[in-house]
Tab-separated table of C-alpha atoms in Angstrom:
chain	number	residue	atom	x	y	z
A	723	MET	CA	115.190	134.080	74.242
A	724	SER	CA	114.691	133.055	77.879
A	725	LEU	CA	111.503	131.143	78.611
A	726	GLU	CA	109.688	130.415	81.840
A	727	SER	CA	106.890	127.901	82.294
A	728	SER	CA	103.545	129.438	83.144
A	729	GLY	CA	102.479	126.334	85.086
A	730	VAL	CA	99.912	125.039	82.591
A	731	LEU	CA	100.006	122.156	80.166
A	732	LYS	CA	97.248	122.244	77.546
A	733	ASP	CA	95.720	119.482	75.457
A	734	HIS	CA	95.737	121.286	72.114
A	735	LYS	CA	92.893	119.262	70.673
A	736	HIS	CA	90.569	119.585	73.617
A	737	ALA	CA	90.000	123.235	74.445
A	738	GLY	CA	89.450	124.019	78.116
A	739	VAL	CA	91.336	120.949	79.343
A	740	SER	CA	94.527	121.907	81.160
A	741	VAL	CA	96.951	120.127	83.452
A	742	SER	CA	99.445	121.624	85.908
A	743	THR	CA	103.064	121.415	84.786
A	744	LYS	CA	103.830	119.494	87.960
A	745	ASP	CA	102.348	116.528	86.085
A	746	VAL	CA	104.925	116.900	83.331
A	747	ASP	CA	108.349	115.277	83.322
A	748	THR	CA	111.255	117.662	84.029
A	749	GLY	CA	112.747	116.784	80.655
A	750	ALA	CA	109.710	118.258	78.912
A	751	GLN	CA	110.977	121.758	79.627
A	752	LEU	CA	114.199	121.102	77.713
A	753	VAL	CA	112.862	119.254	74.678
A	754	ALA	CA	109.576	121.107	74.235
A	755	GLY	CA	109.387	122.393	70.687
A	756	LEU	CA	112.272	120.285	69.349
A	757	THR	CA	111.262	118.794	65.997
A	758	SER	CA	114.559	117.711	64.443
A	759	ILE	CA	115.656	114.082	64.679
A	760	LEU	CA	118.780	113.602	66.763
A	761	ASP	CA	121.764	112.630	64.616
A	762	PRO	CA	123.005	109.121	65.630
A	763	GLU	CA	126.630	110.251	65.715
A	764	GLU	CA	125.726	113.178	67.951
A	765	ALA	CA	123.709	110.878	70.222
A	766	LEU	CA	126.704	108.523	70.461
A	767	ARG	CA	129.036	111.427	71.290
A	768	ILE	CA	126.751	112.567	74.105
A	769	ARG	CA	126.410	109.022	75.449
A	770	LYS	CA	130.190	108.630	75.549
A	771	LYS	CA	130.472	111.954	77.371
A	772	ILE	CA	127.891	110.783	79.913
A	773	ASP	CA	129.756	107.488	80.320
A	774	ARG	CA	133.044	109.275	81.005
A	775	HIS	CA	131.561	111.421	83.751
A	776	ILE	CA	129.146	109.162	85.625
A	777	MET	CA	130.130	105.519	85.044
A	778	PRO	CA	133.513	105.723	86.860
A	779	LEU	CA	131.779	107.224	89.906
A	780	MET	CA	128.929	104.698	89.836
A	781	CYS	CA	131.361	101.788	89.496
A	782	ALA	CA	133.601	103.122	92.265
A	783	LEU	CA	130.672	103.579	94.664
A	784	TYR	CA	129.206	100.152	93.977
A	785	TRP	CA	132.637	98.633	94.568
A	786	VAL	CA	133.005	100.500	97.865
A	787	GLN	CA	129.462	99.832	99.114
A	788	PHE	CA	129.802	96.081	98.583
A	789	MET	CA	133.271	96.008	100.132
A	790	ASP	CA	132.010	97.972	103.124
A	791	LYS	CA	128.977	95.827	103.871
A	792	THR	CA	131.026	92.621	103.550
A	793	THR	CA	133.733	93.824	105.925
A	794	LEU	CA	131.902	91.749	108.537
A	795	GLY	CA	132.629	88.580	106.567
A	796	SER	CA	136.223	89.647	105.902
A	797	SER	CA	136.700	90.470	109.599
A	798	ALA	CA	135.539	87.008	110.643
A	799	ILE	CA	138.880	85.572	109.592
A	800	LEU	CA	140.759	88.551	111.098
A	801	GLY	CA	139.534	87.999	114.654
A	802	ILE	CA	136.423	90.160	115.125
A	803	GLN	CA	134.388	87.326	116.677
A	804	GLU	CA	136.970	86.629	119.350
A	805	ALA	CA	137.733	90.293	120.042
A	806	THR	CA	134.068	91.265	120.522
A	807	HIS	CA	133.016	87.923	122.055
A	808	LEU	CA	130.388	87.157	119.388
A	809	THR	CA	128.441	83.920	119.442
A	810	THR	CA	127.436	82.275	116.140
A	811	ASN	CA	123.876	83.545	116.607
A	812	GLU	CA	125.060	87.110	117.303
A	813	TYR	CA	127.326	87.042	114.238
A	814	ASN	CA	124.354	85.956	112.106
A	815	TRP	CA	122.227	88.715	113.622
A	816	LEU	CA	124.778	91.324	112.555
A	817	GLY	CA	124.327	90.113	108.989
A	818	THR	CA	120.550	90.249	109.320
A	819	VAL	CA	120.187	93.609	111.082
A	820	PHE	CA	121.957	95.374	108.214
A	821	TYR	CA	119.181	94.297	105.853
A	822	LEU	CA	116.408	94.911	108.395
A	823	SER	CA	117.373	98.586	108.657
A	824	TYR	CA	117.816	98.663	104.861
A	825	LEU	CA	114.242	97.306	104.611
A	826	VAL	CA	112.693	99.759	107.093
A	827	PHE	CA	114.302	102.785	105.458
A	828	GLU	CA	114.034	101.697	101.812
A	829	TYR	CA	110.708	103.431	101.163
A	830	PRO	CA	111.712	106.701	102.913
A	831	GLN	CA	114.997	106.630	100.987
A	832	ASN	CA	113.152	106.292	97.673
A	833	LEU	CA	110.829	109.171	98.558
A	834	ALA	CA	113.874	111.287	99.425
A	835	LEU	CA	115.477	110.379	96.092
A	836	GLN	CA	112.373	111.700	94.340
A	837	ARG	CA	112.112	114.833	96.473
A	838	PHE	CA	115.795	115.871	96.700
A	839	PRO	CA	118.662	116.052	94.169
A	840	VAL	CA	119.756	112.441	93.644
A	841	GLY	CA	123.527	113.003	93.628
A	842	LYS	CA	123.551	115.232	96.709
A	843	TRP	CA	121.291	112.915	98.694
A	844	MET	CA	123.477	109.908	97.902
A	845	SER	CA	126.656	111.777	98.848
A	846	ILE	CA	125.202	112.629	102.294
A	847	ASN	CA	124.348	108.982	102.824
A	848	ILE	CA	127.845	107.920	101.740
A	849	PHE	CA	129.416	110.291	104.288
A	850	VAL	CA	127.269	108.967	107.181
A	851	TRP	CA	127.948	105.443	106.035
A	852	GLY	CA	131.740	106.011	106.000
A	853	THR	CA	131.530	107.369	109.552
A	854	ALA	CA	129.581	104.310	110.727
A	855	LEU	CA	132.068	101.993	109.030
A	856	ALA	CA	135.086	103.596	110.707
A	857	CYS	CA	133.267	103.411	114.058
A	858	HIS	CA	133.277	99.588	113.769
A	859	ALA	CA	136.914	99.740	114.925
A	860	ALA	CA	135.836	101.234	118.279
A	861	CYS	CA	133.235	98.558	119.015
A	862	LYS	CA	133.979	96.147	121.852
A	863	ASN	CA	130.830	94.026	121.911
A	864	PHE	CA	127.705	92.903	120.078
A	865	ALA	CA	125.654	95.972	121.080
A	866	GLY	CA	128.135	98.422	119.575
A	867	LEU	CA	128.415	96.462	116.339
A	868	LEU	CA	124.624	96.233	116.156
A	869	VAL	CA	124.294	100.033	116.138
A	870	VAL	CA	126.873	100.674	113.415
A	871	ARG	CA	125.495	97.843	111.258
A	872	LEU	CA	122.047	99.430	111.570
A	873	LEU	CA	123.427	102.747	110.303
A	874	LEU	CA	125.119	101.037	107.350
A	875	GLY	CA	121.803	99.480	106.301
A	876	VAL	CA	119.947	102.806	106.572
A	877	CYS	CA	122.430	104.531	104.269
A	878	GLU	CA	122.816	101.799	101.689
A	879	GLY	CA	119.098	101.975	100.939
A	880	SER	CA	119.798	105.051	98.827
A	881	ILE	CA	122.496	103.567	96.582
A	882	THR	CA	120.957	100.885	94.349
A	883	ALA	CA	117.644	102.769	94.177
A	884	GLY	CA	119.470	105.983	93.266
A	885	PHE	CA	121.526	104.218	90.614
A	886	LEU	CA	118.435	102.692	89.009
A	887	ILE	CA	116.838	106.147	88.791
A	888	VAL	CA	120.002	107.712	87.357
A	889	SER	CA	120.417	104.875	84.825
A	890	SER	CA	116.886	105.421	83.508
A	891	MET	CA	117.507	109.200	83.299
A	892	PHE	CA	120.651	108.974	81.192
A	893	TYR	CA	120.414	105.736	79.190
A	894	THR	CA	118.161	103.897	76.732
A	895	ARG	CA	116.690	100.516	77.652
A	896	THR	CA	119.440	98.477	75.983
A	897	GLU	CA	122.113	100.724	77.447
A	898	GLN	CA	120.564	100.318	80.901
A	899	THR	CA	120.988	96.534	80.737
A	900	LEU	CA	124.705	96.958	80.076
A	901	ARG	CA	125.297	99.858	82.483
A	902	VAL	CA	123.448	98.235	85.389
A	903	GLY	CA	125.546	95.143	84.723
A	904	TYR	CA	128.769	97.163	84.634
A	905	TRP	CA	128.250	98.893	87.969
A	906	PHE	CA	126.828	95.757	89.591
A	907	LEU	CA	129.816	93.612	88.591
A	908	MET	CA	131.906	95.896	90.789
A	909	ASN	CA	130.621	93.673	93.600
A	910	GLY	CA	133.015	91.067	92.232
A	911	THR	CA	135.830	93.618	92.073
A	912	ALA	CA	135.076	94.482	95.698
A	913	GLN	CA	135.525	90.860	96.745
A	914	ILE	CA	138.935	90.769	95.086
A	915	ILE	CA	140.163	94.098	96.475
A	916	SER	CA	138.670	93.362	99.885
A	917	GLY	CA	140.539	90.059	99.897
A	918	PHE	CA	143.840	91.812	99.240
A	919	ILE	CA	143.117	94.533	101.826
A	920	SER	CA	142.311	91.781	104.342
A	921	PHE	CA	145.538	90.013	103.364
A	922	GLY	CA	147.439	93.244	103.981
A	923	ALA	CA	145.628	93.951	107.254
A	924	LEU	CA	146.514	90.457	108.456
A	925	HIS	CA	150.173	91.469	108.314
A	926	ILE	CA	149.755	94.720	110.304
A	927	ASN	CA	151.073	94.205	113.804
A	928	THR	CA	150.219	97.101	116.116
A	929	LYS	CA	149.831	96.932	119.865
A	930	GLY	CA	146.223	97.342	120.954
A	931	PHE	CA	144.868	97.587	117.407
A	932	GLN	CA	143.949	94.359	115.644
A	933	PRO	CA	143.903	93.588	111.867
A	934	TRP	CA	140.081	93.664	111.677
A	935	GLN	CA	140.096	97.190	113.137
A	936	TRP	CA	142.605	98.343	110.506
A	937	LEU	CA	140.321	96.894	107.837
A	938	MET	CA	137.447	99.061	109.105
A	939	ILE	CA	139.570	102.230	109.229
A	940	ILE	CA	141.040	101.736	105.749
A	941	THR	CA	137.670	101.053	104.105
A	942	GLY	CA	136.075	103.929	106.048
A	943	LEU	CA	138.665	106.403	104.720
A	944	ILE	CA	138.077	105.229	101.131
A	945	THR	CA	134.345	105.836	101.637
A	946	PHE	CA	134.925	109.379	102.975
A	947	ILE	CA	136.934	110.297	99.874
A	948	LEU	CA	134.187	108.967	97.623
A	949	ALA	CA	131.503	110.962	99.477
A	950	ILE	CA	133.380	114.176	98.694
A	951	LEU	CA	133.814	113.251	95.028
A	952	PHE	CA	130.097	112.465	94.704
A	953	TRP	CA	129.051	115.794	96.205
A	954	PHE	CA	131.010	117.799	93.657
A	955	LEU	CA	131.021	115.577	90.559
A	956	PHE	CA	127.933	113.361	90.391
A	957	PRO	CA	124.990	114.878	88.445
A	958	ASP	CA	121.421	114.886	89.729
A	959	SER	CA	119.786	114.692	86.293
A	960	PRO	CA	120.585	115.252	82.582
A	961	THR	CA	118.567	118.478	82.845
A	962	ASN	CA	121.243	120.064	85.073
A	963	ALA	CA	124.354	117.904	84.513
A	964	TRP	CA	127.341	120.225	84.985
A	965	PHE	CA	129.421	118.548	82.263
A	966	LEU	CA	126.787	119.036	79.521
A	967	THR	CA	126.058	122.283	77.708
A	968	LEU	CA	122.431	123.488	77.547
A	969	ASP	CA	122.154	122.104	73.997
A	970	GLU	CA	123.683	118.767	75.055
A	971	ARG	CA	121.251	118.505	77.974
A	972	ALA	CA	118.307	118.828	75.604
A	973	LYS	CA	119.833	116.198	73.310
A	974	ALA	CA	120.566	113.896	76.256
A	975	VAL	CA	116.866	114.018	77.164
A	976	GLN	CA	115.803	113.622	73.537
A	977	ARG	CA	118.108	110.601	73.277
A	978	ILE	CA	116.096	108.581	75.822
A	979	LYS	CA	112.727	109.425	74.254
A	980	GLU	CA	112.407	105.809	73.029
A	981	ASN	CA	112.169	104.614	76.660
A	982	GLN	CA	108.798	106.393	76.996
A	983	THR	CA	109.633	106.863	80.672
A	984	GLY	CA	110.847	110.479	80.689
A	985	VAL	CA	113.529	111.762	83.061
A	986	GLU	CA	111.947	112.509	86.451
A	987	ASN	CA	109.102	114.262	88.239
A	988	LYS	CA	109.577	115.722	91.723
A	989	HIS	CA	105.878	115.506	92.647
A	990	PHE	CA	104.578	112.371	94.372
A	991	LYS	CA	101.435	111.005	92.673
A	992	MET	CA	99.178	108.816	94.803
A	993	GLU	CA	97.450	107.248	91.777
A	994	GLN	CA	100.804	106.023	90.485
A	995	MET	CA	101.632	104.476	93.851
A	996	ILE	CA	98.294	102.631	93.848
A	997	GLU	CA	98.981	101.405	90.318
A	998	ALA	CA	102.395	100.090	91.391
A	999	LEU	CA	100.832	98.224	94.309
A	1000	THR	CA	98.141	96.635	92.108
A	1001	ASP	CA	100.411	95.710	89.190
A	1002	PRO	CA	101.054	91.905	89.166
A	1003	LYS	CA	104.517	92.257	87.661
A	1004	THR	CA	105.612	94.372	90.650
A	1005	TRP	CA	105.033	91.431	92.971
A	1006	LEU	CA	106.471	88.825	90.601
A	1007	PHE	CA	109.703	90.797	90.483
A	1008	ALA	CA	109.564	91.243	94.272
A	1009	LEU	CA	109.135	87.494	94.860
A	1010	PHE	CA	112.057	86.782	92.554
A	1011	SER	CA	114.164	89.379	94.390
A	1012	ALA	CA	113.388	87.886	97.815
A	1013	LEU	CA	114.101	84.272	96.853
A	1014	ASP	CA	117.180	85.080	94.787
A	1015	ASN	CA	118.785	86.873	97.726
A	1016	VAL	CA	118.272	84.251	100.416
A	1017	PRO	CA	121.494	82.591	99.123
A	1018	ASN	CA	123.274	85.952	99.418
A	1019	SER	CA	123.976	85.015	103.044
A	1020	LEU	CA	126.878	83.049	101.546
A	1021	THR	CA	128.737	86.392	101.383
A	1022	ASN	CA	129.275	86.543	105.144
A	1023	GLN	CA	129.727	82.764	105.387
A	1024	GLN	CA	132.268	82.522	102.544
A	1025	THR	CA	135.459	82.776	104.611
A	1026	LEU	CA	134.055	80.497	107.346
A	1027	ILE	CA	133.099	77.822	104.793
A	1028	LEU	CA	136.499	77.989	103.078
A	1029	ALA	CA	138.228	77.740	106.452
A	1030	SER	CA	136.086	74.684	107.282
A	1031	PHE	CA	137.491	72.947	104.192
A	1032	GLY	CA	140.845	72.977	105.996
A	1033	PHE	CA	142.508	76.082	104.553
A	1034	SER	CA	144.593	78.376	106.759
A	1035	ALA	CA	143.643	81.989	107.501
A	1036	LEU	CA	146.221	83.194	104.976
A	1037	GLN	CA	144.961	80.805	102.263
A	1038	THR	CA	141.345	81.701	103.003
A	1039	THR	CA	141.876	85.456	102.545
A	1040	LEU	CA	143.419	84.825	99.124
A	1041	LEU	CA	140.904	82.147	98.032
A	1042	SER	CA	138.048	84.516	98.938
A	1043	CYS	CA	139.133	86.693	95.985
A	1044	VAL	CA	138.183	84.018	93.435
A	1045	PRO	CA	134.367	84.383	93.813
A	1046	GLY	CA	134.839	88.028	92.846
A	1047	ILE	CA	136.493	87.034	89.566
A	1048	ILE	CA	133.687	84.554	88.864
A	1049	GLU	CA	131.029	87.190	89.580
A	1050	ILE	CA	132.697	89.699	87.235
A	1051	LEU	CA	132.855	87.170	84.391
A	1052	ALA	CA	129.286	85.933	84.970
A	1053	ILE	CA	127.729	89.416	85.027
A	1054	PHE	CA	129.803	90.724	82.118
A	1055	THR	CA	128.932	87.791	79.847
A	1056	GLY	CA	125.307	87.735	81.020
A	1057	VAL	CA	124.490	91.391	80.340
A	1058	ARG	CA	126.415	91.388	77.057
A	1059	LEU	CA	124.468	88.344	75.902
A	1060	ALA	CA	121.137	89.867	76.949
A	1061	ALA	CA	121.973	93.163	75.201
A	1062	ARG	CA	123.011	91.459	71.954
A	1063	ARG	CA	120.010	89.148	71.751
A	1064	PRO	CA	116.741	91.129	71.754
A	1065	ASN	CA	114.067	90.112	74.254
A	1066	SER	CA	116.271	87.476	75.906
A	1067	ARG	CA	116.537	88.766	79.491
A	1068	ALA	CA	114.493	85.967	81.067
A	1069	TYR	CA	116.213	83.226	79.072
A	1070	VAL	CA	119.722	84.474	79.835
A	1071	GLY	CA	118.950	84.943	83.524
A	1072	ALA	CA	117.476	81.434	83.780
A	1073	ILE	CA	120.427	79.731	82.042
A	1074	TYR	CA	122.923	81.113	84.565
A	1075	PHE	CA	121.201	79.224	87.397
A	1076	VAL	CA	122.281	75.874	85.916
A	1077	PRO	CA	125.999	76.078	86.923
A	1078	ALA	CA	124.922	77.243	90.388
A	1079	TRP	CA	122.839	74.105	90.787
A	1080	LEU	CA	125.820	71.982	89.749
A	1081	GLY	CA	127.892	73.709	92.407
A	1082	ILE	CA	125.303	72.936	95.103
A	1083	LEU	CA	125.348	69.236	94.134
A	1084	LEU	CA	129.163	69.112	94.319
A	1085	VAL	CA	129.321	70.768	97.751
A	1086	ASN	CA	126.760	68.363	99.162
A	1087	LEU	CA	127.725	65.084	97.500
A	1088	LEU	CA	131.527	65.113	97.293
A	1089	PRO	CA	133.486	63.521	100.171
A	1090	TRP	CA	134.751	66.005	102.769
A	1091	SER	CA	138.320	65.025	101.947
A	1092	ASN	CA	138.014	66.328	98.367
A	1093	ARG	CA	138.980	69.941	99.095
A	1094	THR	CA	139.502	70.864	95.441
A	1095	GLY	CA	136.080	69.584	94.372
A	1096	LEU	CA	134.362	71.273	97.318
A	1097	LEU	CA	136.122	74.536	96.490
A	1098	ILE	CA	135.029	74.389	92.833
A	1099	GLY	CA	131.455	73.623	93.896
A	1100	GLN	CA	131.493	76.574	96.288
A	1101	TYR	CA	132.708	78.858	93.518
A	1102	LEU	CA	130.089	77.655	91.007
A	1103	THR	CA	127.240	78.692	93.314
A	1104	GLY	CA	128.091	82.335	92.542
A	1105	VAL	CA	127.465	82.021	88.792
A	1106	SER	CA	123.711	82.707	89.169
A	1107	VAL	CA	124.153	86.440	89.891
A	1108	PRO	CA	123.247	87.687	86.326
A	1109	GLY	CA	119.620	86.742	87.049
A	1110	PHE	CA	119.267	89.432	89.713
A	1111	VAL	CA	121.262	92.026	87.760
A	1112	LEU	CA	119.059	91.537	84.690
A	1113	SER	CA	115.910	91.698	86.832
A	1114	LEU	CA	116.956	95.131	88.186
A	1115	SER	CA	117.474	96.672	84.761
A	1116	TRP	CA	114.425	94.815	83.385
A	1117	LEU	CA	112.052	96.188	86.036
A	1118	ASN	CA	113.488	99.649	85.432
A	1119	SER	CA	112.765	99.313	81.695
A	1120	VAL	CA	109.195	98.021	81.988
A	1121	THR	CA	108.009	100.618	84.535
A	1122	ALA	CA	107.007	104.149	83.528
A	1123	GLY	CA	105.801	107.071	85.620
A	1124	HIS	CA	108.335	108.496	88.062
A	1125	THR	CA	106.339	107.871	91.241
A	1126	LYS	CA	105.475	104.355	90.066
A	1127	LYS	CA	109.136	103.708	89.334
A	1128	VAL	CA	110.126	104.930	92.805
A	1129	VAL	CA	107.530	102.688	94.473
A	1130	THR	CA	108.358	99.587	92.421
A	1131	ASN	CA	112.069	100.086	93.089
A	1132	ALA	CA	111.300	100.355	96.815
A	1133	ILE	CA	109.256	97.133	96.730
A	1134	MET	CA	111.910	95.286	94.706
A	1135	LEU	CA	114.715	96.350	97.040
A	1136	SER	CA	112.592	95.738	100.148
A	1137	ALA	CA	112.119	92.167	98.932
A	1138	TYR	CA	115.880	92.044	98.396
A	1139	CYS	CA	116.288	92.990	102.069
A	1140	ILE	CA	113.796	90.352	103.228
A	1141	GLY	CA	115.717	87.635	101.379
A	1142	ASN	CA	119.032	88.846	102.742
A	1143	SER	CA	117.619	89.151	106.273
A	1144	ALA	CA	116.243	85.605	106.300
A	1145	GLY	CA	119.345	83.977	104.812
A	1146	PRO	CA	121.784	84.233	107.764
A	1147	PHE	CA	119.467	82.271	110.050
A	1148	MET	CA	119.996	79.130	107.949
A	1149	TRP	CA	123.603	78.830	109.071
A	1150	LYS	CA	123.173	77.245	112.482
A	1151	THR	CA	125.931	75.560	114.487
A	1152	GLN	CA	124.176	72.168	114.411
A	1153	TYR	CA	124.324	72.072	110.598
A	1154	LYS	CA	128.118	72.416	110.430
A	1155	PRO	CA	130.351	71.415	108.762
A	1156	ARG	CA	128.371	70.129	105.742
A	1157	ASN	CA	125.485	72.606	106.105
A	1158	HIS	CA	123.097	70.370	104.176
A	1159	VAL	CA	119.981	72.245	105.349
A	1160	PRO	CA	121.153	75.713	104.201
A	1161	TRP	CA	122.293	74.255	100.887
A	1162	ALA	CA	118.892	72.576	100.410
A	1163	VAL	CA	117.142	75.943	100.937
A	1164	ILE	CA	119.504	77.619	98.466
A	1165	GLY	CA	118.866	74.834	95.946
A	1166	ALA	CA	115.094	75.313	96.254
A	1167	CYS	CA	115.454	79.072	95.663
A	1168	TYR	CA	117.541	78.433	92.571
A	1169	VAL	CA	114.809	76.188	91.149
A	1170	VAL	CA	111.975	78.672	91.683
A	1171	CYS	CA	113.874	81.795	90.542
A	1172	PRO	CA	114.407	80.856	86.852
A	1173	VAL	CA	110.769	79.736	86.676
A	1174	LEU	CA	109.676	83.158	87.953
A	1175	LEU	CA	111.729	84.916	85.259
A	1176	LEU	CA	109.955	82.888	82.578
A	1177	ILE	CA	106.539	83.608	84.144
A	1178	ILE	CA	107.283	87.372	84.141
A	1179	ARG	CA	108.223	87.131	80.477
A	1180	ALA	CA	104.983	85.305	79.648
A	1181	VAL	CA	102.916	87.976	81.461
A	1182	LEU	CA	104.631	90.791	79.541
A	1183	VAL	CA	104.289	88.992	76.196
A	1184	ARG	CA	100.559	88.641	76.815
A	1185	GLU	CA	100.214	92.346	77.676
A	1186	ASN	CA	102.095	93.390	74.537
A	1187	LYS	CA	99.769	91.255	72.390
A	1188	ILE	CA	96.715	92.883	74.005
A	1189	ARG	CA	98.095	96.349	73.197
A	1190	ASP	CA	99.005	95.368	69.639
A	1191	ALA	CA	95.378	94.307	69.092
A	1192	GLU	CA	93.962	97.608	70.353
A	1193	PRO	CA	92.983	100.284	67.811
A	1194	ALA	CA	95.569	103.021	67.500
A	1195	ASP	CA	94.776	106.170	69.480
A	1196	ASP	CA	94.449	109.441	67.603
A	1197	GLU	CA	97.655	111.338	68.112
A	1198	GLU	CA	96.928	114.100	70.580
A	1199	GLU	CA	99.013	117.212	70.705
A	1200	TYR	CA	100.099	118.666	74.037
A	1201	VAL	CA	101.743	122.010	74.548
A	1202	ILE	CA	103.452	123.854	77.384
A	1203	GLU	CA	102.453	127.488	77.690
A	1204	ARG	CA	105.441	129.692	78.384
A	1205	ILE	CA	106.027	133.390	78.941
A	1206	THR	CA	108.920	135.094	77.200
A	1207	GLU	CA	111.035	137.888	78.694
A	1208	ASP	CA	108.930	140.515	76.911
A	1209	GLY	CA	105.711	139.134	78.466
A	1210	LYS	CA	104.350	137.254	75.433
A	1211	ARG	CA	102.682	133.861	75.847
A	1212	VAL	CA	103.893	131.098	73.526
A	1213	GLU	CA	102.788	127.493	73.204
A	1214	ILE	CA	105.403	124.818	72.555
A	1215	LYS	CA	104.628	121.192	71.740
A	1216	VAL	CA	105.461	118.440	74.241
A	1217	ASP	CA	105.824	114.795	73.225
A	1218	LYS	CA	103.639	112.216	74.942
A	1219	GLU	CA	106.764	110.451	76.230
A	1220	PHE	CA	107.411	113.360	78.608
A	1221	LEU	CA	103.961	113.564	80.229
A	1222	ASP	CA	105.042	111.307	83.147
A	1223	LEU	CA	102.486	108.662	82.183
A	1224	THR	CA	102.735	105.168	83.656
A	1225	ASP	CA	103.230	102.083	81.512
A	1226	ARG	CA	99.529	101.273	81.981
A	1227	GLN	CA	98.324	104.777	81.083
A	1228	ASN	CA	100.461	105.006	77.961
A	1229	ARG	CA	99.011	102.375	75.620
A	1230	ASP	CA	101.850	103.026	73.161
A	1231	PHE	CA	104.259	101.643	75.748
A	1232	ARG	CA	105.620	98.175	74.885
A	1233	TYR	CA	107.311	95.964	77.426
A	1234	VAL	CA	110.834	94.840	76.594
A	1235	LEU	CA	111.473	91.165	77.115
């Protein structure tokens, strides 16, 4: 029997009260009327099928996007500054302008992700981004590099936001913590692969075409290939995933019912945006995101700092791979620990800042002649990354209502841009070679950030206790009215979880910790 929605959602217990189906989550259409409990083995089979089809693409894209945006840092040791006559201030500006354009376009990108098919929109951005990356090789001065870096920032605004939306569509809360960690740790893989590509590019000797230009062309071609794969293979939602049967799509939606966040809703709701802007936890997460990413300026400074320790260009390209290994291990252990220990996200994130602080002390206090100690200290500063990864998946899990989720993601990632934009300005010529002032700023950020995670946890604990003390609401029954092929009207029950309610509106919602 083929069914079509009539456009009305009815509150079964309150006659005369009706709501347009635009207020209902898209997943409601698939699971409406389902009463059987999903078999755990069947749920696991579907999850594994989802993993096989989307995780490789998500991991590959996150690897490529990080490699692409850090090509500036990799190119520093391959001669880009000399070839394009960049001053230290101009080089820092190229790092900043990427995040400024990311910031300006983050909100429009999130609106587009809600309005258009997620996979298709991301693939378009990847294609433009690959073009801009390849065009780096044609740039002869600061102005040209400024333009292409601006375009990179515009396009990248769709990636992390899109991945957060997709993760919440396909995975449960616990699974999100792991999956966000898995695709985010590809940043570390990117550092390793980028180091080897840089090492290879350093050995390419062509007349009129320098190693840094080859790096841009090679990474640009990889990005083009990925854009094509995303267009044809990456799903927009579990409701239309090409690799799932109609029955599996319904079960995939039913599987994430426990999240109480639904799948998606293509209609922008002003009241949800206002709620996002007035929710204290939105701004606590945003403050954490901004401060935690000020130290991210180390990414573009990494090769310059290692070279200042006295290592050759060849040694530096290889040593720059090590932070990638450290990041992979830190994220993998961090998300696994948080997933295994219930309600431990804040604690795990805070603990990983301790080694980073030790690294800062070593870099600043060891004698300049102790290259090994300075190198170890530099590497330890990258251990703190699980804090940000956990905060991304955490915010995604404690926010319900599709418009609210889009807005909070935009605010979180805008704060991420602000932190990344401010960071490069710390690295001034007068602070070299010890860079005590930038390291002091990074140290201060790494003190405040774990405290913020614990404050967020305390706020959510308090809210959960308030909800636990409230009297239970009478279970209301909602139905979608549909019209069959023979013209008959039928009413099918819809669960509350698929009404696109926000976490404040749904008093049954409990915040994970």
